[in-house]
Coordinates of N, CA and C in Angstrom, one line a residue:
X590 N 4.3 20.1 32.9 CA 3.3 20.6 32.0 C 3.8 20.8 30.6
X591 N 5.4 21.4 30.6 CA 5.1 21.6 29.7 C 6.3 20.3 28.0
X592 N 6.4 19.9 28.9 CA 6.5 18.2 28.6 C 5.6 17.1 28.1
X593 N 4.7 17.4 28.6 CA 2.9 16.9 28.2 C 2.7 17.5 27.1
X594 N 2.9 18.8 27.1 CA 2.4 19.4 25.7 C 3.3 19.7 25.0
X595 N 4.8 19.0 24.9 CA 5.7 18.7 24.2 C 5.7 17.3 23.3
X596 N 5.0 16.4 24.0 CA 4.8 15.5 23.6 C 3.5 14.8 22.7
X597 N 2.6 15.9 23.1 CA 1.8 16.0 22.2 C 1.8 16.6 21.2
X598 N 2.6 17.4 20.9 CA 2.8 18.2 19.6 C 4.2 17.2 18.8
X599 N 4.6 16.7 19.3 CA 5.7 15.6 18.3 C 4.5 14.5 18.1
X600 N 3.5 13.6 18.8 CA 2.7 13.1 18.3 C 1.7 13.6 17.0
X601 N 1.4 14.8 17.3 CA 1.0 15.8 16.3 C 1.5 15.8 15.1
X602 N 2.6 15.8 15.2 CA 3.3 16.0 14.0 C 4.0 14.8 13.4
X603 N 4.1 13.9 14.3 CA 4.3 12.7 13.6 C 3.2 11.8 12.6
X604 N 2.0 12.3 13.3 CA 0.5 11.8 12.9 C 0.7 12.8 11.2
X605 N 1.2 13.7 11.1 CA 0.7 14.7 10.3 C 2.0 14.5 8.9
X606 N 3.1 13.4 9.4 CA 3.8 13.7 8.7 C 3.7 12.0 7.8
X607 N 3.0 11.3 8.7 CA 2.5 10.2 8.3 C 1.3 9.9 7.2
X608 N 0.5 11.0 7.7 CA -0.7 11.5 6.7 C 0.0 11.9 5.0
X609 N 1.2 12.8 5.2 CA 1.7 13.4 4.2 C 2.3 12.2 3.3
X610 N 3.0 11.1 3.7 CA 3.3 10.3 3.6 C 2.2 9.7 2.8
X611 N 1.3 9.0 3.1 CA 0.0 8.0 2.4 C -0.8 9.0 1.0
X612 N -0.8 10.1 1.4 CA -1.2 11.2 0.3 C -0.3 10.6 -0.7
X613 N 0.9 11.3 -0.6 CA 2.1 11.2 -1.5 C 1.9 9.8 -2.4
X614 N 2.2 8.6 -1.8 CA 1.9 7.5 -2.4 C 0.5 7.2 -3.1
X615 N -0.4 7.5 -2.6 CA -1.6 7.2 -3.2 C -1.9 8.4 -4.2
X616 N -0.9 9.4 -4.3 CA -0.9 10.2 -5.5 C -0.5 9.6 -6.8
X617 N 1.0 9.0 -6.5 CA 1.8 8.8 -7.3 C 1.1 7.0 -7.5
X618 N 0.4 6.5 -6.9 CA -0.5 5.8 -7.9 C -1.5 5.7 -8.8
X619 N -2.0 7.2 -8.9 CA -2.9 7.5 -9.6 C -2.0 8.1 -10.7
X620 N -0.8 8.3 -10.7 CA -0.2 8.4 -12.3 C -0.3 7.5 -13.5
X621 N 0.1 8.2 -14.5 CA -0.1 7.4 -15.7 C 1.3 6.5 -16.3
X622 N 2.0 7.6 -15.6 CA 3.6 6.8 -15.7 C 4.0 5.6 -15.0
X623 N 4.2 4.3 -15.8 CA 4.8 3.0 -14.7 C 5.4 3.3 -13.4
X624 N 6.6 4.2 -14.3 CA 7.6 4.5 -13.3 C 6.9 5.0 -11.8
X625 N 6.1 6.4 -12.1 CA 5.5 7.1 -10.9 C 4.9 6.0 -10.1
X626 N 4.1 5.4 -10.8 CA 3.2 4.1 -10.1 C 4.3 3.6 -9.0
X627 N 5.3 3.0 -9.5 CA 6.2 2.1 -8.9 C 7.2 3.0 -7.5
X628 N 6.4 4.0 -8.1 CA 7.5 5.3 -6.7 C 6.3 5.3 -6.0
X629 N 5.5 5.2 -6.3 CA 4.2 5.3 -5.2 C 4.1 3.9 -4.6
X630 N 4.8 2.6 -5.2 CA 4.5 1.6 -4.5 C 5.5 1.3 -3.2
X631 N 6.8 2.0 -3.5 CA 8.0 1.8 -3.0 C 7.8 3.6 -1.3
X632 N 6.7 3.8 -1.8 CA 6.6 5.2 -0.9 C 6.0 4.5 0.6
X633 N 5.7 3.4 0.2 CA 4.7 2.5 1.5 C 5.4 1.6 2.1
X634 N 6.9 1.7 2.0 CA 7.8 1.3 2.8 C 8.3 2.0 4.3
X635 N 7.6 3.3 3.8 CA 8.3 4.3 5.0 C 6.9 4.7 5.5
X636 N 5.9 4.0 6.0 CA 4.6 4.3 6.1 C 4.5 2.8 7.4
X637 N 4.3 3.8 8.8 CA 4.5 2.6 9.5 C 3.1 1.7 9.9
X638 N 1.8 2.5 9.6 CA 0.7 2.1 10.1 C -0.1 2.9 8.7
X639 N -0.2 1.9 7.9 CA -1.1 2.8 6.8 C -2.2 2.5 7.1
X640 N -3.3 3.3 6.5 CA -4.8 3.3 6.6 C -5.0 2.1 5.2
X641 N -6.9 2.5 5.9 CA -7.3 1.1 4.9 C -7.1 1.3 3.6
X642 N -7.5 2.9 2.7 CA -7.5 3.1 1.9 C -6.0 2.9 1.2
X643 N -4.5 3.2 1.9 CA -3.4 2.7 1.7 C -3.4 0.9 1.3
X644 N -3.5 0.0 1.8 CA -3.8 -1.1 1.8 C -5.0 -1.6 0.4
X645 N -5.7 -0.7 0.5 CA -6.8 -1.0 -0.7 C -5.8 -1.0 -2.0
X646 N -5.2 0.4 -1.9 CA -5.1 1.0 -3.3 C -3.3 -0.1 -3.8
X647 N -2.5 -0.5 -2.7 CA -2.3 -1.5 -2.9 C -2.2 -2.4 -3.6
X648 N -3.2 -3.1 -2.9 CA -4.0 -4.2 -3.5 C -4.7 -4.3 -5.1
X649 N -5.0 -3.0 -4.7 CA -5.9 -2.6 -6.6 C -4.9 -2.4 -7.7
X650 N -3.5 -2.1 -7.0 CA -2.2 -2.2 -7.9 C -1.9 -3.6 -7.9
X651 N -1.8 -4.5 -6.9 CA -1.6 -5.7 -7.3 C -2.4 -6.8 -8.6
X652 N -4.0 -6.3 -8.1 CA -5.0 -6.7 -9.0 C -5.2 -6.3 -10.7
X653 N -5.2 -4.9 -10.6 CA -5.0 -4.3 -11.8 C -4.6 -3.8 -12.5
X654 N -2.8 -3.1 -12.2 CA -2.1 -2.2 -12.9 C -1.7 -3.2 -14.3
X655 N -2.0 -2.4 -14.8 CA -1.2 -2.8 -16.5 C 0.3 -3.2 -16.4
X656 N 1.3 -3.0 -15.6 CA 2.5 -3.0 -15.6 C 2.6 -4.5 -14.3
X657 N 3.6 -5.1 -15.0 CA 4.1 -6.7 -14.5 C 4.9 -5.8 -12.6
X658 N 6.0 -4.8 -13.2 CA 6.6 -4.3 -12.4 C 6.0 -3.8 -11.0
X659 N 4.7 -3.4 -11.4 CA 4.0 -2.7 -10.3 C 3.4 -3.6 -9.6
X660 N 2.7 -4.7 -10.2 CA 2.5 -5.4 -9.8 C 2.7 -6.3 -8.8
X661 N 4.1 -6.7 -9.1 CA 5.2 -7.3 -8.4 C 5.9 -6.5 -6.9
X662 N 6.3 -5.3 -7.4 CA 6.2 -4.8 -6.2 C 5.1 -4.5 -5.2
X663 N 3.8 -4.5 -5.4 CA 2.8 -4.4 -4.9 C 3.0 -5.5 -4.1
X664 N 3.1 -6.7 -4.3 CA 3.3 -8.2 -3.7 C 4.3 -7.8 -2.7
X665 N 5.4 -7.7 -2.9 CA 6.4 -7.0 -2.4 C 5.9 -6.0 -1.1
X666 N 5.4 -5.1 -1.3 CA 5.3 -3.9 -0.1 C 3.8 -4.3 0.6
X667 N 2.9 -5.4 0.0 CA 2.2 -5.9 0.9 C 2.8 -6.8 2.1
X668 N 3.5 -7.6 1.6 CA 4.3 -8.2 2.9 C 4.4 -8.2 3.5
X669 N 4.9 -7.1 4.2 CA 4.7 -6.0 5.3 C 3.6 -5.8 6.2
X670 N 2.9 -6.3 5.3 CA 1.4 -5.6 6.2 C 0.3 -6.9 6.1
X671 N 1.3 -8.4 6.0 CA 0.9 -9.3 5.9 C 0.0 -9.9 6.7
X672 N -0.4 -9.5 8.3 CA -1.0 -9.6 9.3 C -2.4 -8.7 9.2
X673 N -2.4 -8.2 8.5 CA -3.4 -6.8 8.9 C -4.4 -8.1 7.8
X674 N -6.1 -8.1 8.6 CA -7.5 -9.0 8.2 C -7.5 -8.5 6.6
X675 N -7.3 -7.1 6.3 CA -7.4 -6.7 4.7 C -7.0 -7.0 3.7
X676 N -5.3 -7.6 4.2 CA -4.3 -7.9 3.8 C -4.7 -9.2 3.4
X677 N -4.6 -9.9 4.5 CA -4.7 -11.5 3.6 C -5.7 -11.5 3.4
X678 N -6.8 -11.1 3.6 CA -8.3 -11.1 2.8 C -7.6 -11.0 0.9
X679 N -7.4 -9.6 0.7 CA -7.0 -9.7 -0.4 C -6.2 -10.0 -1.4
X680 N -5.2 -10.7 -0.6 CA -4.1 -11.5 -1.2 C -4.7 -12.6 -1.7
X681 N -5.6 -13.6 -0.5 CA -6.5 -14.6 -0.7 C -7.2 -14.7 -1.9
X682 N -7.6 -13.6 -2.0 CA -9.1 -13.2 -3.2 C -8.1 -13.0 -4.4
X683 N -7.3 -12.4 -4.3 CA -6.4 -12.3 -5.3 C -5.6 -14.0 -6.1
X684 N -5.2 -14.9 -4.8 CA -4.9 -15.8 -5.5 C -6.0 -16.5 -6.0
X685 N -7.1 -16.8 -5.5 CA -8.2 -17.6 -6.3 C -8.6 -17.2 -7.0
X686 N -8.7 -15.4 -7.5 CA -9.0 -14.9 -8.9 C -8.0 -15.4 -10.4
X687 N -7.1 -15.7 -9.6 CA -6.0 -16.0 -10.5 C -5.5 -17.8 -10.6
X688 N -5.6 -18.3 -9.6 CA -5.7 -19.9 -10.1 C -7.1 -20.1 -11.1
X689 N -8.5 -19.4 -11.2 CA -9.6 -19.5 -11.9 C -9.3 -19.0 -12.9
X690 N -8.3 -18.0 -13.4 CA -7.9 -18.0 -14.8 C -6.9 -18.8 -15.4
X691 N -5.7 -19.2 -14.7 CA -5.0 -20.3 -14.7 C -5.7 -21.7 -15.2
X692 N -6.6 -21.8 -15.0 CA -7.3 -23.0 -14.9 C -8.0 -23.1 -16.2
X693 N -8.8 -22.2 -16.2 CA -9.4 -21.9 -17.6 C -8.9 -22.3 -18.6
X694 N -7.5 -21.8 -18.6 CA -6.3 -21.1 -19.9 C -6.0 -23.1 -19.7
X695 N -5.7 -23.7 -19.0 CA -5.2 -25.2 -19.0 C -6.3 -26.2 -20.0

């Protein structure tokens, strides 16, 4: 018994330390500083199963940050989560937004 409820409380707390985890990052994307941005992109390395909203906000760094850096790493720490339907959904959407301005600009 009390093994079972040993082992639920390290699930517990691994769930809880994972949660703390995706906060953290998804904080430090909402800064204004590159830098921060880019500590929030590099924070989703140690994030073994992010939520969707992790993956979104990502992505919205990929799509939209002002900074080349963040961007790039965004590409970078999606990789990872290259399998997940969200993922190449918006990688996908992402490259044809960008060959349609490519094209334009030719």
């Amino acid at each position: 018994m009390a093994r079972g409820t040993n082992d639920r409380a390290l699930a517990q707390l691994r769930e809880e330390v994972s949660n703390m985890k995706q906060m953290v990052m998804l904080s430090l994307l909402k800064q204004q500083s590159a830098s921060e941005r880019l500590r929030g992109v590099n924070w989703s390395y140690q994030i073994e199963q992010p939520d969707e909203q992790v993956l979104s906000a990502l992505l919205r760094a990929l799509d939209s940050d002002p900074n080349v850096n963040v961007r790039l790493a965004a590409v970078d720490a999606l990789q990872q989560f290259a399998r997940r339907a969200l993922v190449k959904k918006g990688l996908l959407d992402h490259c044809r937004a960008n060959s349609r301005r490519w094209s334009r600009l030719n």
